[in-house]
């Protein structure tokens, strides 16, 4: 910080930043679905990298198989209607807490783990079919 405050030729670095930004924006425009960065005065106010959280795997037809539900999610899907019926006044968060409590006390978790393993095997098989057919595409 001290060296930057004392730097007498800040304009040189700002010009280098502007040139790099322009080059980056041109390269991003060439890429399919690329985005550019708005030129604002504060170069730290944005991220030049696309978000990895928004990346989705799809096929050329637009649909990839849905990832399998975990054992807990299989349990919740099965038990949620009963909890809602038993406790009609509970809000969503309270229902989830109750389901979590029930899961911790569940003695037959192997049943749900088997359901997950079956779904996972089917998912992996579908993904292999798509990869062999070269239909798998990663999009933003």
PDB file of N, CA and C in Angstrom, residues 77-134:
ATOM      1  N   UNK A  77     -38.317 -37.188   1.173  1.00  0.00           N
ATOM      2  CA  UNK A  77     -39.382 -37.241   0.175  1.00  0.00           C
ATOM      3  C   UNK A  77     -40.485 -38.202   0.603  1.00  0.00           C
ATOM      4  N   UNK A  78     -40.090 -39.276   1.264  1.00  0.00           N
ATOM      5  CA  UNK A  78     -41.068 -40.265   1.700  1.00  0.00           C
ATOM      6  C   UNK A  78     -41.819 -39.823   2.956  1.00  0.00           C
ATOM      7  N   UNK A  79     -41.133 -39.192   3.892  1.00  0.00           N
ATOM      8  CA  UNK A  79     -41.710 -38.882   5.195  1.00  0.00           C
ATOM      9  C   UNK A  79     -42.359 -37.499   5.301  1.00  0.00           C
ATOM     10  N   UNK A  80     -41.998 -36.577   4.413  1.00  0.00           N
ATOM     11  CA  UNK A  80     -42.508 -35.207   4.519  1.00  0.00           C
ATOM     12  C   UNK A  80     -44.041 -35.131   4.536  1.00  0.00           C
ATOM     13  N   UNK A  81     -44.757 -35.836   3.652  1.00  0.00           N
ATOM     14  CA  UNK A  81     -46.224 -35.740   3.699  1.00  0.00           C
ATOM     15  C   UNK A  81     -46.807 -36.155   5.057  1.00  0.00           C
ATOM     16  N   UNK A  82     -46.229 -37.196   5.658  1.00  0.00           N
ATOM     17  CA  UNK A  82     -46.716 -37.635   6.964  1.00  0.00           C
ATOM     18  C   UNK A  82     -46.455 -36.607   8.053  1.00  0.00           C
ATOM     19  N   UNK A  83     -45.279 -35.943   7.990  1.00  0.00           N
ATOM     20  CA  UNK A  83     -44.953 -34.914   8.979  1.00  0.00           C
ATOM     21  C   UNK A  83     -45.888 -33.719   8.810  1.00  0.00           C
ATOM     22  N   UNK A  84     -46.160 -33.344   7.551  1.00  0.00           N
ATOM     23  CA  UNK A  84     -47.075 -32.220   7.297  1.00  0.00           C
ATOM     24  C   UNK A  84     -48.474 -32.537   7.834  1.00  0.00           C
ATOM     25  N   UNK A  85     -48.890 -33.777   7.665  1.00  0.00           N
ATOM     26  CA  UNK A  85     -50.217 -34.175   8.129  1.00  0.00           C
ATOM     27  C   UNK A  85     -50.269 -34.217   9.665  1.00  0.00           C
ATOM     28  N   UNK A  86     -49.204 -34.713  10.261  1.00  0.00           N
ATOM     29  CA  UNK A  86     -49.148 -34.831  11.716  1.00  0.00           C
ATOM     30  C   UNK A  86     -49.017 -33.466  12.393  1.00  0.00           C
ATOM     31  N   UNK A  87     -48.246 -32.551  11.766  1.00  0.00           N
ATOM     32  CA  UNK A  87     -48.014 -31.215  12.320  1.00  0.00           C
ATOM     33  C   UNK A  87     -48.382 -30.158  11.272  1.00  0.00           C
ATOM     34  N   UNK A  88     -49.661 -29.889  11.058  1.00  0.00           N
ATOM     35  CA  UNK A  88     -50.063 -28.973   9.978  1.00  0.00           C
ATOM     36  C   UNK A  88     -49.647 -27.517  10.205  1.00  0.00           C
ATOM     37  N   UNK A  89     -49.337 -27.141  11.441  1.00  0.00           N
ATOM     38  CA  UNK A  89     -48.986 -25.748  11.718  1.00  0.00           C
ATOM     39  C   UNK A  89     -47.496 -25.453  11.578  1.00  0.00           C
ATOM     40  N   UNK A  90     -46.672 -26.471  11.342  1.00  0.00           N
ATOM     41  CA  UNK A  90     -45.230 -26.249  11.244  1.00  0.00           C
ATOM     42  C   UNK A  90     -44.874 -25.547   9.939  1.00  0.00           C
ATOM     43  N   UNK A  91     -43.898 -24.655  10.034  1.00  0.00           N
ATOM     44  CA  UNK A  91     -43.379 -23.979   8.842  1.00  0.00           C
ATOM     45  C   UNK A  91     -42.322 -24.871   8.200  1.00  0.00           C
ATOM     46  N   UNK A  92     -41.861 -24.481   7.014  1.00  0.00           N
ATOM     47  CA  UNK A  92     -40.926 -25.286   6.239  1.00  0.00           C
ATOM     48  C   UNK A  92     -39.661 -25.628   7.033  1.00  0.00           C
ATOM     49  N   UNK A  93     -39.068 -24.643   7.678  1.00  0.00           N
ATOM     50  CA  UNK A  93     -37.851 -24.880   8.455  1.00  0.00           C
ATOM     51  C   UNK A  93     -38.086 -25.824   9.616  1.00  0.00           C
ATOM     52  N   UNK A  94     -39.233 -25.708  10.246  1.00  0.00           N
ATOM     53  CA  UNK A  94     -39.562 -26.577  11.375  1.00  0.00           C
ATOM     54  C   UNK A  94     -39.811 -28.009  10.912  1.00  0.00           C
ATOM     55  N   UNK A  95     -40.428 -28.141   9.730  1.00  0.00           N
ATOM     56  CA  UNK A  95     -40.627 -29.478   9.153  1.00  0.00           C
ATOM     57  C   UNK A  95     -39.275 -30.114   8.874  1.00  0.00           C
ATOM     58  N   UNK A  96     -38.341 -29.338   8.330  1.00  0.00           N
ATOM     59  CA  UNK A  96     -37.004 -29.859   8.036  1.00  0.00           C
ATOM     60  C   UNK A  96     -36.297 -30.287   9.312  1.00  0.00           C
ATOM     61  N   UNK A  97     -36.442 -29.536  10.382  1.00  0.00           N
ATOM     62  CA  UNK A  97     -35.842 -29.914  11.672  1.00  0.00           C
ATOM     63  C   UNK A  97     -36.433 -31.224  12.171  1.00  0.00           C
ATOM     64  N   UNK A  98     -37.723 -31.354  12.038  1.00  0.00           N
ATOM     65  CA  UNK A  98     -38.389 -32.589  12.472  1.00  0.00           C
ATOM     66  C   UNK A  98     -37.903 -33.775  11.641  1.00  0.00           C
ATOM     67  N   UNK A  99     -37.765 -33.575  10.333  1.00  0.00           N
ATOM     68  CA  UNK A  99     -37.264 -34.645   9.471  1.00  0.00           C
ATOM     69  C   UNK A  99     -35.831 -35.020   9.840  1.00  0.00           C
ATOM     70  N   UNK A 100     -35.008 -34.022  10.162  1.00  0.00           N
ATOM     71  CA  UNK A 100     -33.639 -34.290  10.585  1.00  0.00           C
ATOM     72  C   UNK A 100     -33.603 -35.100  11.869  1.00  0.00           C
ATOM     73  N   UNK A 101     -34.476 -34.762  12.794  1.00  0.00           N
ATOM     74  CA  UNK A 101     -34.573 -35.500  14.063  1.00  0.00           C
ATOM     75  C   UNK A 101     -35.002 -36.941  13.786  1.00  0.00           C
ATOM     76  N   UNK A 102     -35.982 -37.104  12.905  1.00  0.00           N
ATOM     77  CA  UNK A 102     -36.458 -38.449  12.561  1.00  0.00           C
ATOM     78  C   UNK A 102     -35.349 -39.262  11.887  1.00  0.00           C
ATOM     79  N   UNK A 103     -34.555 -38.599  11.029  1.00  0.00           N
ATOM     80  CA  UNK A 103     -33.466 -39.280  10.325  1.00  0.00           C
ATOM     81  C   UNK A 103     -32.413 -39.793  11.310  1.00  0.00           C
ATOM     82  N   UNK A 104     -32.090 -38.971  12.302  1.00  0.00           N
ATOM     83  CA  UNK A 104     -31.099 -39.378  13.304  1.00  0.00           C
ATOM     84  C   UNK A 104     -31.578 -40.588  14.089  1.00  0.00           C
ATOM     85  N   UNK A 105     -32.896 -40.689  14.287  1.00  0.00           N
ATOM     86  CA  UNK A 105     -33.470 -41.796  15.046  1.00  0.00           C
ATOM     87  C   UNK A 105     -33.832 -42.994  14.165  1.00  0.00           C
ATOM     88  N   UNK A 106     -33.746 -42.842  12.851  1.00  0.00           N
ATOM     89  CA  UNK A 106     -34.125 -43.903  11.909  1.00  0.00           C
ATOM     90  C   UNK A 106     -33.191 -45.106  12.065  1.00  0.00           C
ATOM     91  N   UNK A 107     -33.777 -46.287  12.194  1.00  0.00           N
ATOM     92  CA  UNK A 107     -32.991 -47.508  12.347  1.00  0.00           C
ATOM     93  C   UNK A 107     -32.753 -48.214  11.021  1.00  0.00           C
ATOM     94  N   UNK A 108     -33.597 -47.953  10.036  1.00  0.00           N
ATOM     95  CA  UNK A 108     -33.511 -48.641   8.749  1.00  0.00           C
ATOM     96  C   UNK A 108     -32.920 -47.730   7.664  1.00  0.00           C
ATOM     97  N   UNK A 109     -31.772 -47.138   7.928  1.00  0.00           N
ATOM     98  CA  UNK A 109     -31.141 -46.246   6.950  1.00  0.00           C
ATOM     99  C   UNK A 109     -30.630 -47.008   5.738  1.00  0.00           C
ATOM    100  N   UNK A 110     -30.359 -48.299   5.914  1.00  0.00           N
ATOM    101  CA  UNK A 110     -29.844 -49.101   4.804  1.00  0.00           C
ATOM    102  C   UNK A 110     -30.815 -49.124   3.627  1.00  0.00           C
ATOM    103  N   UNK A 111     -32.089 -49.097   3.917  1.00  0.00           N
ATOM    104  CA  UNK A 111     -33.101 -49.089   2.843  1.00  0.00           C
ATOM    105  C   UNK A 111     -32.921 -47.860   1.955  1.00  0.00           C
ATOM    106  N   UNK A 112     -32.721 -46.706   2.575  1.00  0.00           N
ATOM    107  CA  UNK A 112     -32.564 -45.460   1.826  1.00  0.00           C
ATOM    108  C   UNK A 112     -31.209 -45.391   1.126  1.00  0.00           C
ATOM    109  N   UNK A 113     -30.199 -45.967   1.760  1.00  0.00           N
ATOM    110  CA  UNK A 113     -28.882 -46.024   1.120  1.00  0.00           C
ATOM    111  C   UNK A 113     -28.931 -46.908  -0.118  1.00  0.00           C
ATOM    112  N   UNK A 114     -29.688 -48.007  -0.054  1.00  0.00           N
ATOM    113  CA  UNK A 114     -29.842 -48.884  -1.210  1.00  0.00           C
ATOM    114  C   UNK A 114     -30.571 -48.156  -2.341  1.00  0.00           C
ATOM    115  N   UNK A 115     -31.586 -47.371  -1.993  1.00  0.00           N
ATOM    116  CA  UNK A 115     -32.303 -46.593  -3.007  1.00  0.00           C
ATOM    117  C   UNK A 115     -31.346 -45.616  -3.685  1.00  0.00           C
ATOM    118  N   UNK A 116     -30.492 -44.964  -2.885  1.00  0.00           N
ATOM    119  CA  UNK A 116     -29.518 -44.023  -3.426  1.00  0.00           C
ATOM    120  C   UNK A 116     -28.526 -44.742  -4.343  1.00  0.00           C
ATOM    121  N   UNK A 117     -28.018 -45.874  -3.914  1.00  0.00           N
ATOM    122  CA  UNK A 117     -27.039 -46.623  -4.713  1.00  0.00           C
ATOM    123  C   UNK A 117     -27.635 -47.036  -6.057  1.00  0.00           C
ATOM    124  N   UNK A 118     -28.886 -47.459  -6.049  1.00  0.00           N
ATOM    125  CA  UNK A 118     -29.561 -47.832  -7.296  1.00  0.00           C
ATOM    126  C   UNK A 118     -29.689 -46.623  -8.220  1.00  0.00           C
ATOM    127  N   UNK A 119     -30.141 -45.507  -7.667  1.00  0.00           N
ATOM    128  CA  UNK A 119     -30.279 -44.283  -8.464  1.00  0.00           C
ATOM    129  C   UNK A 119     -28.920 -43.808  -8.982  1.00  0.00           C
ATOM    130  N   UNK A 120     -27.884 -43.921  -8.152  1.00  0.00           N
ATOM    131  CA  UNK A 120     -26.546 -43.500  -8.556  1.00  0.00           C
ATOM    132  C   UNK A 120     -26.026 -44.358  -9.703  1.00  0.00           C
ATOM    133  N   UNK A 121     -26.252 -45.658  -9.625  1.00  0.00           N
ATOM    134  CA  UNK A 121     -25.820 -46.547 -10.707  1.00  0.00           C
ATOM    135  C   UNK A 121     -26.532 -46.192 -12.013  1.00  0.00           C
ATOM    136  N   UNK A 122     -27.838 -45.932 -11.936  1.00  0.00           N
ATOM    137  CA  UNK A 122     -28.595 -45.536 -13.132  1.00  0.00           C
ATOM    138  C   UNK A 122     -28.089 -44.215 -13.692  1.00  0.00           C
ATOM    139  N   UNK A 123     -27.801 -43.262 -12.810  1.00  0.00           N
ATOM    140  CA  UNK A 123     -27.292 -41.955 -13.227  1.00  0.00           C
ATOM    141  C   UNK A 123     -25.947 -42.111 -13.933  1.00  0.00           C
ATOM    142  N   UNK A 124     -25.047 -42.873 -13.331  1.00  0.00           N
ATOM    143  CA  UNK A 124     -23.715 -43.068 -13.933  1.00  0.00           C
ATOM    144  C   UNK A 124     -23.812 -43.758 -15.279  1.00  0.00           C
ATOM    145  N   UNK A 125     -24.719 -44.717 -15.411  1.00  0.00           N
ATOM    146  CA  UNK A 125     -24.916 -45.405 -16.682  1.00  0.00           C
ATOM    147  C   UNK A 125     -25.408 -44.433 -17.757  1.00  0.00           C
ATOM    148  N   UNK A 126     -26.370 -43.584 -17.405  1.00  0.00           N
ATOM    149  CA  UNK A 126     -26.887 -42.594 -18.355  1.00  0.00           C
ATOM    150  C   UNK A 126     -25.797 -41.602 -18.773  1.00  0.00           C
ATOM    151  N   UNK A 127     -24.986 -41.177 -17.812  1.00  0.00           N
ATOM    152  CA  UNK A 127     -23.907 -40.234 -18.121  1.00  0.00           C
ATOM    153  C   UNK A 127     -22.871 -40.871 -19.046  1.00  0.00           C
ATOM    154  N   UNK A 128     -22.561 -42.149 -18.837  1.00  0.00           N
ATOM    155  CA  UNK A 128     -21.613 -42.836 -19.710  1.00  0.00           C
ATOM    156  C   UNK A 128     -22.157 -42.930 -21.127  1.00  0.00           C
ATOM    157  N   UNK A 129     -23.463 -43.190 -21.247  1.00  0.00           N
ATOM    158  CA  UNK A 129     -24.084 -43.239 -22.578  1.00  0.00           C
ATOM    159  C   UNK A 129     -23.939 -41.895 -23.284  1.00  0.00           C
ATOM    160  N   UNK A 130     -24.172 -40.812 -22.548  1.00  0.00           N
ATOM    161  CA  UNK A 130     -24.063 -39.476 -23.139  1.00  0.00           C
ATOM    162  C   UNK A 130     -22.625 -39.155 -23.525  1.00  0.00           C
ATOM    163  N   UNK A 131     -21.681 -39.530 -22.678  1.00  0.00           N
ATOM    164  CA  UNK A 131     -20.272 -39.270 -22.979  1.00  0.00           C
ATOM    165  C   UNK A 131     -19.833 -40.051 -24.205  1.00  0.00           C
ATOM    166  N   UNK A 132     -20.273 -41.308 -24.329  1.00  0.00           N
ATOM    167  CA  UNK A 132     -19.913 -42.113 -25.502  1.00  0.00           C
ATOM    168  C   UNK A 132     -20.507 -41.517 -26.770  1.00  0.00           C
ATOM    169  N   UNK A 133     -21.687 -40.955 -26.648  1.00  0.00           N
ATOM    170  CA  UNK A 133     -22.352 -40.367 -27.810  1.00  0.00           C
ATOM    171  C   UNK A 133     -21.885 -38.934 -28.061  1.00  0.00           C
ATOM    172  N   UNK A 134     -20.944 -38.449 -27.245  1.00  0.00           N
ATOM    173  CA  UNK A 134     -20.438 -37.077 -27.361  1.00  0.00           C
ATOM    174  C   UNK A 134     -21.553 -36.040 -27.329  1.00  0.00           C
TER     175      UNK A 134
END
